[in-house]
CSV table of C-alpha atoms and ligand atoms in Angstrom, one decimal:
chain,number,residue,atom,x,y,z
N,327,MET,CA,-0.1,0.0,0.1
N,328,SER,CA,1.3,3.3,-0.8
N,329,LEU,CA,0.4,6.4,1.2
N,330,PRO,CA,-2.5,8.1,-0.4
N,331,ILE,CA,-1.7,11.3,-2.6
N,332,PRO,CA,-4.5,13.8,-1.9
N,333,LEU,CA,-5.8,15.0,-5.3
N,334,PRO,CA,-7.9,18.2,-5.4
N,335,ASP,CA,-11.7,17.9,-5.3
N,336,GLU,CA,-13.9,19.1,-8.0
N,337,ALA,CA,-14.5,22.6,-6.6
N,338,TRP,CA,-10.7,23.2,-6.3
N,339,THR,CA,-10.1,21.9,-9.8
N,340,HIS,CA,-12.7,24.1,-11.2
N,341,ALA,CA,-11.3,27.2,-9.6
N,342,PHE,CA,-7.7,26.2,-10.7
N,343,VAL,CA,-8.9,25.6,-14.3
N,344,ALA,CA,-10.7,29.0,-14.2
N,345,ARG,CA,-7.5,30.7,-13.1
N,346,LEU,CA,-5.4,28.9,-15.7
N,347,ARG,CA,-7.7,29.8,-18.5
N,348,SER,CA,-8.3,33.4,-17.5
N,349,ARG,CA,-5.2,35.0,-19.3
N,350,ASN,CA,-2.8,32.1,-20.4
N,351,ARG,CA,-3.3,31.5,-24.2
N,352,PHE,CA,-1.7,28.2,-24.1
N,353,TYR,CA,-4.0,26.8,-21.5
N,354,GLN,CA,-7.0,28.8,-23.2
N,355,ARG,CA,-6.4,26.7,-26.2
N,356,LYS,CA,-5.6,23.5,-24.2
N,357,LEU,CA,-8.6,23.6,-22.0
N,358,GLN,CA,-11.1,25.0,-24.4
N,359,ALA,CA,-13.3,21.9,-24.3
N,360,TRP,CA,-13.0,21.4,-20.7
N,361,PRO,CA,-16.4,21.1,-18.9
N,362,ARG,CA,-17.2,24.0,-16.7
N,363,ASP,CA,-19.0,21.8,-14.2
N,364,GLY,CA,-18.0,18.3,-12.8
N,365,ALA,CA,-14.4,18.9,-13.2
N,366,ARG,CA,-12.6,15.8,-12.0
N,367,TRP,CA,-8.7,16.3,-11.6
N,368,ARG,CA,-7.8,13.1,-13.4
N,369,ASN,CA,-9.7,14.1,-16.5
N,370,LEU,CA,-7.7,17.1,-17.0
N,371,PRO,CA,-5.0,16.8,-19.9
N,372,PHE,CA,-1.3,16.3,-19.4
N,373,THR,CA,1.1,19.0,-20.4
N,374,THR,CA,4.4,17.6,-22.4
N,375,LYS,CA,7.6,19.2,-23.2
N,376,GLU,CA,7.0,18.4,-26.8
N,377,GLU,CA,3.9,20.7,-26.8
N,378,LEU,CA,5.8,23.4,-25.2
N,379,LEU,CA,8.7,23.0,-27.7
N,380,GLU,CA,5.9,23.1,-30.5
N,381,ASP,CA,4.2,26.1,-29.0
N,382,GLN,CA,7.5,28.1,-29.0
N,383,SER,CA,8.3,27.2,-32.6
N,384,GLN,CA,5.0,28.3,-33.6
N,385,ALA,CA,5.2,31.6,-31.6
N,386,PRO,CA,9.0,32.5,-31.2
N,387,PRO,CA,10.8,33.3,-29.2
N,388,PHE,CA,8.7,32.6,-26.0
N,389,GLY,CA,5.6,30.9,-27.0
N,390,THR,CA,2.3,31.4,-25.1
N,391,LEU,CA,2.6,29.8,-21.8
N,392,HIS,CA,2.3,33.2,-20.2
N,393,SER,CA,-0.6,34.3,-17.7
N,394,LEU,CA,0.7,38.1,-17.8
N,395,PRO,CA,1.8,40.6,-20.2
N,396,ILE,CA,5.5,39.9,-21.5
N,397,THR,CA,6.6,43.1,-19.8
N,398,GLN,CA,5.9,41.6,-16.4
N,399,TYR,CA,8.5,38.8,-17.0
N,400,VAL,CA,11.9,39.3,-15.4
N,401,ARG,CA,14.0,36.2,-15.9
N,402,MET,CA,14.6,33.9,-18.8
N,403,HIS,CA,16.2,30.4,-18.4
N,404,GLN,CA,16.4,27.6,-20.7
N,405,THR,CA,16.7,23.8,-20.6
N,406,SER,CA,20.1,22.2,-21.4
N,407,GLY,CA,18.9,21.2,-24.8
N,408,SER,CA,19.5,17.6,-24.3
N,409,ARG,CA,16.9,16.7,-26.6
N,410,GLY,CA,17.7,19.2,-29.4
N,411,GLN,CA,16.1,22.6,-29.4
N,412,PRO,CA,16.4,24.4,-26.0
N,413,LEU,CA,13.0,25.2,-24.2
N,414,ARG,CA,13.1,29.0,-23.1
N,415,TRP,CA,11.4,29.5,-19.7
N,416,LEU,CA,10.2,33.1,-18.6
N,417,ASP,CA,9.4,34.0,-15.0
N,418,THR,CA,7.8,37.0,-13.4
N,419,ARG,CA,9.1,38.4,-10.1
N,420,GLU,CA,6.3,36.8,-8.3
N,421,SER,CA,7.0,33.3,-9.8
N,422,TRP,CA,10.7,33.8,-9.1
N,423,LEU,CA,10.0,34.7,-5.4
N,424,TRP,CA,7.9,31.4,-5.2
N,425,MET,CA,11.0,29.5,-6.2
N,426,LEU,CA,13.1,31.2,-3.5
N,427,HIS,CA,10.4,30.3,-1.0
N,428,CYS,CA,10.6,26.5,-2.2
N,429,TRP,CA,14.4,26.8,-1.4
N,430,ARG,CA,13.7,28.1,2.0
N,431,ILE,CA,11.8,24.7,2.7
N,432,ILE,CA,14.6,22.8,0.9
N,433,PHE,CA,17.5,24.4,2.9
N,434,ASP,CA,15.6,23.9,6.1
N,435,MET,CA,15.1,20.1,5.2
N,436,ALA,CA,18.9,19.9,5.0
N,437,GLY,CA,19.5,21.8,8.2
N,438,VAL,CA,21.3,24.6,6.5
N,439,THR,CA,21.4,27.7,8.7
N,440,HIS,CA,23.2,31.1,8.9
N,441,ARG,CA,26.3,29.4,10.3
N,442,ASP,CA,26.9,27.7,7.1
N,443,ARG,CA,28.7,28.8,4.0
N,444,LEU,CA,27.7,28.0,0.7
N,445,PHE,CA,29.6,27.3,-2.4
N,446,PHE,CA,28.4,26.9,-6.0
N,447,PRO,CA,31.4,25.4,-7.8
N,448,PHE,CA,30.1,25.8,-11.4
N,449,SER,CA,29.5,28.6,-14.1
N,450,PHE,CA,26.0,30.0,-13.9
N,451,GLY,CA,24.5,29.8,-17.3
N,452,PRO,CA,21.1,30.2,-19.0
N,453,PHE,CA,19.9,26.9,-17.2
N,454,LEU,CA,18.0,27.4,-14.0
N,455,GLY,CA,20.3,25.1,-12.3
N,456,PHE,CA,21.2,26.4,-8.8
N,457,TRP,CA,20.3,30.0,-9.6
N,458,THR,CA,17.3,29.9,-7.3
N,459,ALA,CA,19.3,28.2,-4.7
N,460,PHE,CA,21.9,30.9,-4.7
N,461,GLU,CA,19.3,33.6,-4.4
N,462,GLY,CA,17.1,31.7,-1.8
N,463,ALA,CA,20.3,31.5,0.3
N,464,GLN,CA,21.1,35.2,-0.2
N,465,GLN,CA,17.6,36.1,0.6
N,466,GLN,CA,18.0,34.4,3.9
N,467,GLY,CA,21.1,36.5,4.5
N,468,TRP,CA,23.6,33.8,4.4
N,469,PHE,CA,27.1,33.7,3.0
N,470,CYS,CA,27.3,32.5,-0.5
N,471,VAL,CA,30.2,32.2,-3.0
N,472,PRO,CA,29.6,31.7,-6.7
N,473,GLY,CA,32.4,29.6,-8.1
N,474,GLY,CA,32.1,30.0,-11.8
N,475,GLY,CA,34.9,30.6,-14.4
N,476,MET,CA,37.8,28.9,-12.3
N,477,THR,CA,39.4,25.6,-12.4
N,478,SER,CA,38.7,22.8,-9.9
N,479,VAL,CA,42.1,23.4,-8.2
N,480,ALA,CA,41.1,27.1,-7.8
N,481,ARG,CA,37.7,26.0,-6.5
N,482,TRP,CA,39.5,23.8,-3.9
N,483,ARG,CA,41.4,26.7,-2.8
N,484,MET,CA,38.2,28.7,-2.1
N,485,ILE,CA,36.6,25.7,-0.3
N,486,LEU,CA,39.7,25.3,2.0
N,487,ASP,CA,40.5,29.0,2.4
N,488,LEU,CA,37.1,30.3,2.9
N,489,GLN,CA,35.9,27.2,5.1
N,490,MET,CA,32.9,26.5,3.0
N,491,THR,CA,30.5,24.1,4.7
N,492,VAL,CA,27.8,23.4,2.1
N,493,LEU,CA,28.4,22.5,-1.8
N,494,CYS,CA,25.7,22.7,-4.4
N,495,CYS,CA,26.6,21.0,-7.7
N,496,THR,CA,26.0,17.8,-9.7
N,497,PRO,CA,27.0,14.4,-8.2
N,498,THR,CA,29.3,14.1,-11.1
N,499,TYR,CA,31.1,17.3,-10.3
N,500,ALA,CA,31.3,16.5,-6.6
N,501,TRP,CA,33.0,13.4,-7.7
N,502,ARG,CA,35.4,15.1,-10.1
N,503,LEU,CA,36.5,17.5,-7.3
N,504,LEU,CA,37.5,14.5,-5.2
N,505,GLU,CA,39.6,13.3,-8.2
N,506,THR,CA,41.2,16.4,-8.6
N,507,ALA,CA,42.1,16.5,-4.9
N,508,ARG,CA,43.7,13.2,-5.3
N,509,ALA,CA,45.6,14.0,-8.4
N,510,GLU,CA,46.9,17.4,-7.1
N,511,GLY,CA,47.7,16.2,-3.7
N,512,ILE,CA,45.2,18.6,-2.1
N,513,ASP,CA,44.6,17.8,1.5
N,514,ARG,CA,40.8,17.6,2.0
N,515,SER,CA,40.9,17.1,5.7
N,516,GLN,CA,41.6,20.8,6.1
N,517,GLY,CA,38.1,21.4,4.7
N,518,GLN,CA,34.7,22.1,6.5
N,519,VAL,CA,32.3,20.9,4.0
N,520,ARG,CA,29.4,19.0,5.9
N,521,ALA,CA,26.9,18.8,3.4
N,522,LEU,CA,26.5,18.3,-0.4
N,523,ILE,CA,23.2,19.3,-2.1
N,524,LEU,CA,23.3,17.5,-5.3
N,525,ALA,CA,21.1,17.8,-8.4
N,526,GLY,CA,20.9,17.3,-12.1
N,527,GLU,CA,21.7,13.7,-12.1
N,528,PRO,CA,20.2,10.6,-10.3
N,529,GLY,CA,23.6,9.9,-8.7
N,530,ALA,CA,23.0,11.1,-5.3
N,531,SER,CA,20.5,8.4,-4.5
N,532,ILE,CA,22.5,5.5,-6.1
N,533,PRO,CA,24.0,3.7,-3.0
N,534,SER,CA,27.3,3.2,-4.4
N,535,MET,CA,27.9,6.7,-5.6
N,536,ARG,CA,26.4,8.1,-2.5
N,537,ARG,CA,28.8,6.1,-0.3
N,538,ARG,CA,31.8,7.1,-2.4
N,539,LEU,CA,31.0,10.7,-2.1
N,540,GLU,CA,30.2,10.8,1.7
N,541,GLU,CA,33.3,8.8,2.3
N,542,GLY,CA,35.4,11.1,0.0
N,543,TRP,CA,34.0,14.3,1.4
N,544,GLY,CA,33.2,13.3,4.9
N,545,ALA,CA,30.0,14.9,4.4
N,546,ARG,CA,26.2,14.0,4.3
N,547,VAL,CA,24.7,13.9,0.8
N,548,PHE,CA,21.4,15.4,-0.2
N,549,ASP,CA,19.4,14.5,-3.3
N,550,HIS,CA,17.7,17.7,-4.5
N,551,TYR,CA,15.2,17.4,-7.4
N,552,GLY,CA,14.1,20.2,-9.7
N,553,MET,CA,13.6,21.0,-13.3
N,554,THR,CA,13.6,24.3,-15.3
N,555,GLU,CA,10.1,23.7,-16.1
N,556,ILE,CA,8.6,22.8,-12.9
N,557,GLY,CA,11.1,24.7,-10.4
N,558,PRO,CA,13.0,23.3,-7.3
N,559,LEU,CA,10.4,20.8,-5.6
N,560,GLY,CA,12.2,17.9,-4.2
N,561,MET,CA,14.6,17.2,-1.3
N,562,GLU,CA,15.9,14.5,0.8
N,563,CYS,CA,15.2,14.8,4.4
N,564,GLN,CA,17.8,14.3,7.1
N,565,ALA,CA,16.0,11.3,8.6
N,566,ASN,CA,15.7,8.9,5.4
N,567,PRO,CA,18.7,9.0,3.2
N,568,GLY,CA,18.5,7.8,-0.6
N,569,GLY,CA,15.3,9.4,-2.0
N,570,PHE,CA,13.5,12.5,-1.6
N,571,HIS,CA,10.3,14.3,-0.7
N,572,LEU,CA,8.4,16.5,-3.1
N,573,LEU,CA,7.2,19.6,-1.5
N,574,GLY,CA,3.6,18.8,-1.0
N,575,SER,CA,2.6,22.3,0.1
N,576,GLU,CA,3.9,23.7,-3.4
N,577,CYS,CA,2.8,21.1,-6.0
N,578,ILE,CA,0.5,18.4,-7.0
N,579,VAL,CA,2.0,14.9,-7.3
N,580,GLU,CA,1.0,12.0,-9.4
N,581,VAL,CA,2.5,8.9,-10.8
N,582,ILE,CA,1.2,7.4,-14.0
N,583,ASP,CA,1.8,4.3,-16.1
N,584,PRO,CA,3.5,6.1,-19.1
N,585,ALA,CA,1.9,3.4,-21.4
N,586,THR,CA,-1.6,3.8,-20.5
N,587,LEU,CA,-1.6,7.1,-18.9
N,588,GLU,CA,-3.6,5.7,-15.9
N,589,PRO,CA,-2.5,6.2,-12.3
N,590,ALA,CA,0.3,3.6,-11.4
N,591,ALA,CA,-0.7,1.0,-9.1
N,592,SER,CA,0.2,1.4,-5.7
N,593,GLY,CA,3.9,1.2,-5.1
N,594,GLN,CA,4.5,0.6,-8.6
N,595,GLU,CA,7.1,2.5,-10.7
N,596,GLY,CA,5.9,5.2,-13.1
N,597,GLU,CA,6.3,8.5,-14.5
N,598,LEU,CA,6.3,11.7,-12.3
N,599,ILE,CA,3.6,14.2,-13.1
N,600,ILE,CA,3.8,17.6,-11.4
N,601,THR,CA,1.4,20.6,-11.3
N,602,ASN,CA,3.2,23.6,-9.6
N,603,LEU,CA,1.2,25.9,-7.5
N,604,GLY,CA,3.3,29.0,-7.4
N,605,ARG,CA,4.7,29.8,-10.7
N,606,TRP,CA,1.5,31.6,-12.0
N,607,GLY,CA,3.6,33.6,-14.6
N,608,SER,CA,4.2,30.2,-16.4
N,609,PRO,CA,2.2,27.5,-14.8
N,610,LEU,CA,2.2,23.8,-15.6
N,611,LEU,CA,-0.8,21.6,-15.5
N,612,ARG,CA,-0.1,17.8,-15.0
N,613,TYR,CA,3.4,18.1,-16.5
N,614,ARG,CA,5.0,14.9,-17.7
N,615,THR,CA,8.4,15.1,-16.3
N,616,GLY,CA,9.8,11.9,-18.0
N,617,ASP,CA,11.4,10.9,-14.8
N,618,ARG,CA,10.7,7.4,-13.5
N,619,VAL,CA,9.9,7.0,-10.0
N,620,VAL,CA,8.4,4.9,-7.2
N,621,LEU,CA,6.7,6.5,-4.2
N,622,ASP,CA,7.6,5.3,-0.8
N,623,SER,CA,4.8,3.2,0.8
N,624,GLU,CA,6.1,3.6,4.1
N,625,PRO,CA,5.3,6.9,6.4
N,626,CYS,CA,8.8,8.8,6.6
N,627,PRO,CA,10.5,8.8,10.0
N,628,CYS,CA,10.9,12.6,9.5
N,629,GLY,CA,7.1,13.0,10.1
N,630,ARG,CA,6.5,14.7,6.9
N,631,ARG,CA,3.5,13.3,5.1
N,632,TRP,CA,4.6,14.7,1.6
N,633,PRO,CA,5.1,12.0,-1.0
N,634,ARG,CA,8.4,10.6,-0.9
N,635,VAL,CA,10.3,9.3,-4.0
N,636,ARG,CA,12.0,6.1,-2.9
N,637,GLY,CA,15.6,5.8,-4.3
N,638,GLY,CA,15.6,8.9,-6.0
N,639,ILE,CA,14.9,9.3,-9.8
N,640,LEU,CA,15.2,5.7,-11.3
N,641,GLY,CA,15.7,7.0,-14.9
N,642,ARG,CA,14.0,8.7,-17.7
N,643,THR,CA,11.1,7.2,-19.4
N,644,ASP,CA,12.9,8.1,-22.8
N,645,ASP,CA,16.2,6.5,-21.9
N,646,LEU,CA,14.8,3.0,-22.0
N,647,VAL,CA,16.9,0.6,-23.9
N,648,LEU,CA,16.0,-2.9,-24.6
N,649,ILE,CA,19.1,-5.2,-24.9
N,650,ARG,CA,18.6,-9.0,-25.4
N,651,GLY,CA,15.1,-8.7,-23.7
N,652,ASN,CA,16.5,-6.5,-20.8
N,653,ASN,CA,15.2,-3.1,-20.0
N,654,VAL,CA,18.2,-1.2,-19.4
N,655,TYR,CA,18.4,2.5,-18.1
N,656,PRO,CA,21.4,4.6,-17.5
N,657,SER,CA,21.2,4.5,-13.7
N,658,MET,CA,21.5,0.8,-13.8
N,659,ILE,CA,25.0,0.8,-15.7
N,660,GLU,CA,25.8,3.7,-13.5
N,661,ALA,CA,25.2,1.6,-10.3
N,662,ILE,CA,27.5,-1.2,-11.7
N,663,VAL,CA,30.2,1.0,-12.7
N,664,GLN,CA,30.3,2.8,-9.3
N,665,GLN,CA,31.1,-0.7,-7.8
N,666,PHE,CA,34.6,-0.2,-9.5
N,667,PRO,CA,36.5,2.5,-7.8
N,668,ALA,CA,39.3,1.8,-10.2
N,669,ILE,CA,37.3,3.3,-13.1
N,670,ASP,CA,37.9,7.0,-13.2
N,671,ASP,CA,35.3,7.8,-15.9
N,672,TYR,CA,33.2,6.0,-18.5
N,673,ARG,CA,30.7,6.3,-21.4
N,674,VAL,CA,27.9,4.2,-22.7
N,675,ILE,CA,27.4,3.9,-26.4
N,676,VAL,CA,24.0,2.4,-27.4
N,677,THR,CA,24.1,1.5,-31.1
N,678,GLU,CA,20.7,0.6,-32.8
N,679,ALA,CA,20.9,-1.1,-36.1
N,680,ALA,CA,18.5,-3.2,-37.9
N,681,GLY,CA,16.3,-3.9,-34.8
N,682,MET,CA,19.4,-4.8,-32.9
N,683,THR,CA,20.6,-2.9,-30.0
N,684,ASP,CA,24.0,-3.0,-28.7
N,685,LEU,CA,25.7,-1.5,-25.6
N,686,ALA,CA,29.3,-0.7,-25.3
N,687,ILE,CA,31.3,0.9,-22.5
N,688,GLU,CA,34.3,3.2,-22.8
N,689,MET,CA,36.1,3.6,-19.7
N,690,GLU,CA,39.2,5.3,-18.4
N,691,THR,CA,41.2,3.4,-15.7
N,692,ARG,CA,44.6,3.7,-14.3
N,693,ALA,CA,44.5,0.2,-12.8
N,694,ALA,CA,46.6,-2.5,-14.4
N,695,GLY,CA,44.5,-5.5,-14.1
N,696,ASP,CA,41.7,-6.7,-16.5
N,697,VAL,CA,39.1,-4.3,-15.4
N,698,GLU,CA,37.3,-4.5,-18.7
N,699,ARG,CA,36.6,-8.1,-18.3
N,700,GLU,CA,35.4,-7.7,-14.8
N,701,LEU,CA,33.1,-4.9,-15.6
N,702,ALA,CA,31.6,-6.8,-18.5
N,703,GLU,CA,31.0,-9.8,-16.3
N,704,ALA,CA,29.4,-7.7,-13.6
N,705,VAL,CA,26.8,-6.4,-16.2
N,706,ARG,CA,26.2,-9.9,-17.5
N,707,HIS,CA,25.7,-11.2,-13.8
N,708,ALA,CA,23.1,-8.4,-13.2
N,709,TYR,CA,21.4,-8.1,-16.6
N,710,HIS,CA,22.1,-11.3,-18.6
N,711,PHE,CA,24.0,-9.5,-21.4
N,712,ARG,CA,27.7,-8.9,-21.9
N,713,PRO,CA,28.6,-5.3,-23.1
N,714,ARG,CA,31.7,-4.7,-25.1
N,715,VAL,CA,34.0,-2.9,-22.7
N,716,THR,CA,37.0,-1.0,-23.9
N,717,ARG,CA,39.7,0.9,-22.2
N,718,VAL,CA,40.5,4.3,-23.6
N,719,ALA,CA,43.4,6.5,-22.8
N,720,GLN,CA,43.1,8.8,-19.6
N,721,GLY,CA,41.4,12.1,-20.4
N,722,THR,CA,39.9,10.9,-23.8
N,723,LEU,CA,36.2,11.0,-22.5
N,724,PRO,CA,34.5,14.3,-22.9
N,725,LYS,CA,34.3,16.1,-19.4
N,726,SER,CA,31.4,18.3,-18.5
N,727,GLU,CA,30.6,19.8,-15.2
N,728,MET,CA,26.8,19.7,-16.0
N,729,LYS,CA,24.9,16.7,-17.0
N,730,SER,CA,27.4,14.0,-17.6
N,731,GLN,CA,27.6,13.1,-21.2
N,732,ARG,CA,27.7,9.4,-20.4
N,733,TRP,CA,24.8,7.9,-22.5
N,734,ILE,CA,25.2,8.2,-26.2
N,735,ARG,CA,22.6,6.6,-28.6
N,736,ARG,CA,23.5,6.0,-32.2
N,737,ILE,CA,21.2,4.9,-34.9
N,738,SER,CA,23.2,3.1,-37.6
N,739,ASP,CA,22.0,2.5,-41.1
N,740,SER,CA,24.1,-0.6,-41.6
D,502,LIG,ZN1,11.3,12.5,5.3
């Protein structure tokens, strides 16, 4: 049995739809045929990223998902464009302040206080990333340092010299900083970092990765969840590692079977659907995040009754690869690779040709042994297929401080 997720009643749904339709051209079109009475929440349509991209290409540059005149918008961010065309996202001042409010809750869940010193070791770009975290912490009056435009060694200097206590970055980059320390002989024990707030990849909830990060940093890992489209809405609580709560006061959470679009059965894996409740400048109704989750069926020891995603994001609905009858997701391979501390970096190449899918792994390692064979064997043991594993020279694989470019799909004509 899963804990029940409260869905809005008909009166609330009716009021919500009325507000959505009042000035927002995107939802006016989308909800045109929606009945004025008897509005059940589960009969409302989903919103997809494809629709939003299509809307922006039809009405460039910003599309029509706006509830206020365009002059009311003060921020523009965009998605990383990992699926091609970037999706632009506008926010009003009110919507922006709502996201800072979400961060106040998130920081509180991690026990961050005015005594902390927060470091953001990456270049702030047009992606939403930790912009709202930075400003949320600033709004609280806390000490924050932006760490963009510098090398990992220079960032270490700051972490140590300024006695930073909280780091916000991707799991991949938190790991890379440890590698840098090892390679450069930096004495990490001089640091004060006690918490890592990690987002952008599922790594923080993958037990092996989490363990390596916590041991390497001597700090607690917190998995944070957010998206440019929906805002910052998920955070691990202190009482229950390896998963996160969705901020039940700020959004409506659903999990559906992506094939049937029906609610996922209790405790079953499905696609996370989010309706946010405070970003009225560019709202989202039943947004299909594409993230695969299982909701925790047990009450959380922290006492919060908000939905909790068990084990973090399990993967993307669109990353599914079928190999020899196995459903394979990037997080599965990631979990196996993380069992090999000797592997410094890796990349998966999925090749689809004539109905056959092949998965190969390229890896960097300084170890002398036959790590290739051991890794291939570990995958075969877990998933009943043996990938081709090759060793590449150190520094060959593309480095990225944002989304790790570790899952390459190639369609071959031959
Ligand atoms: Zn909890």
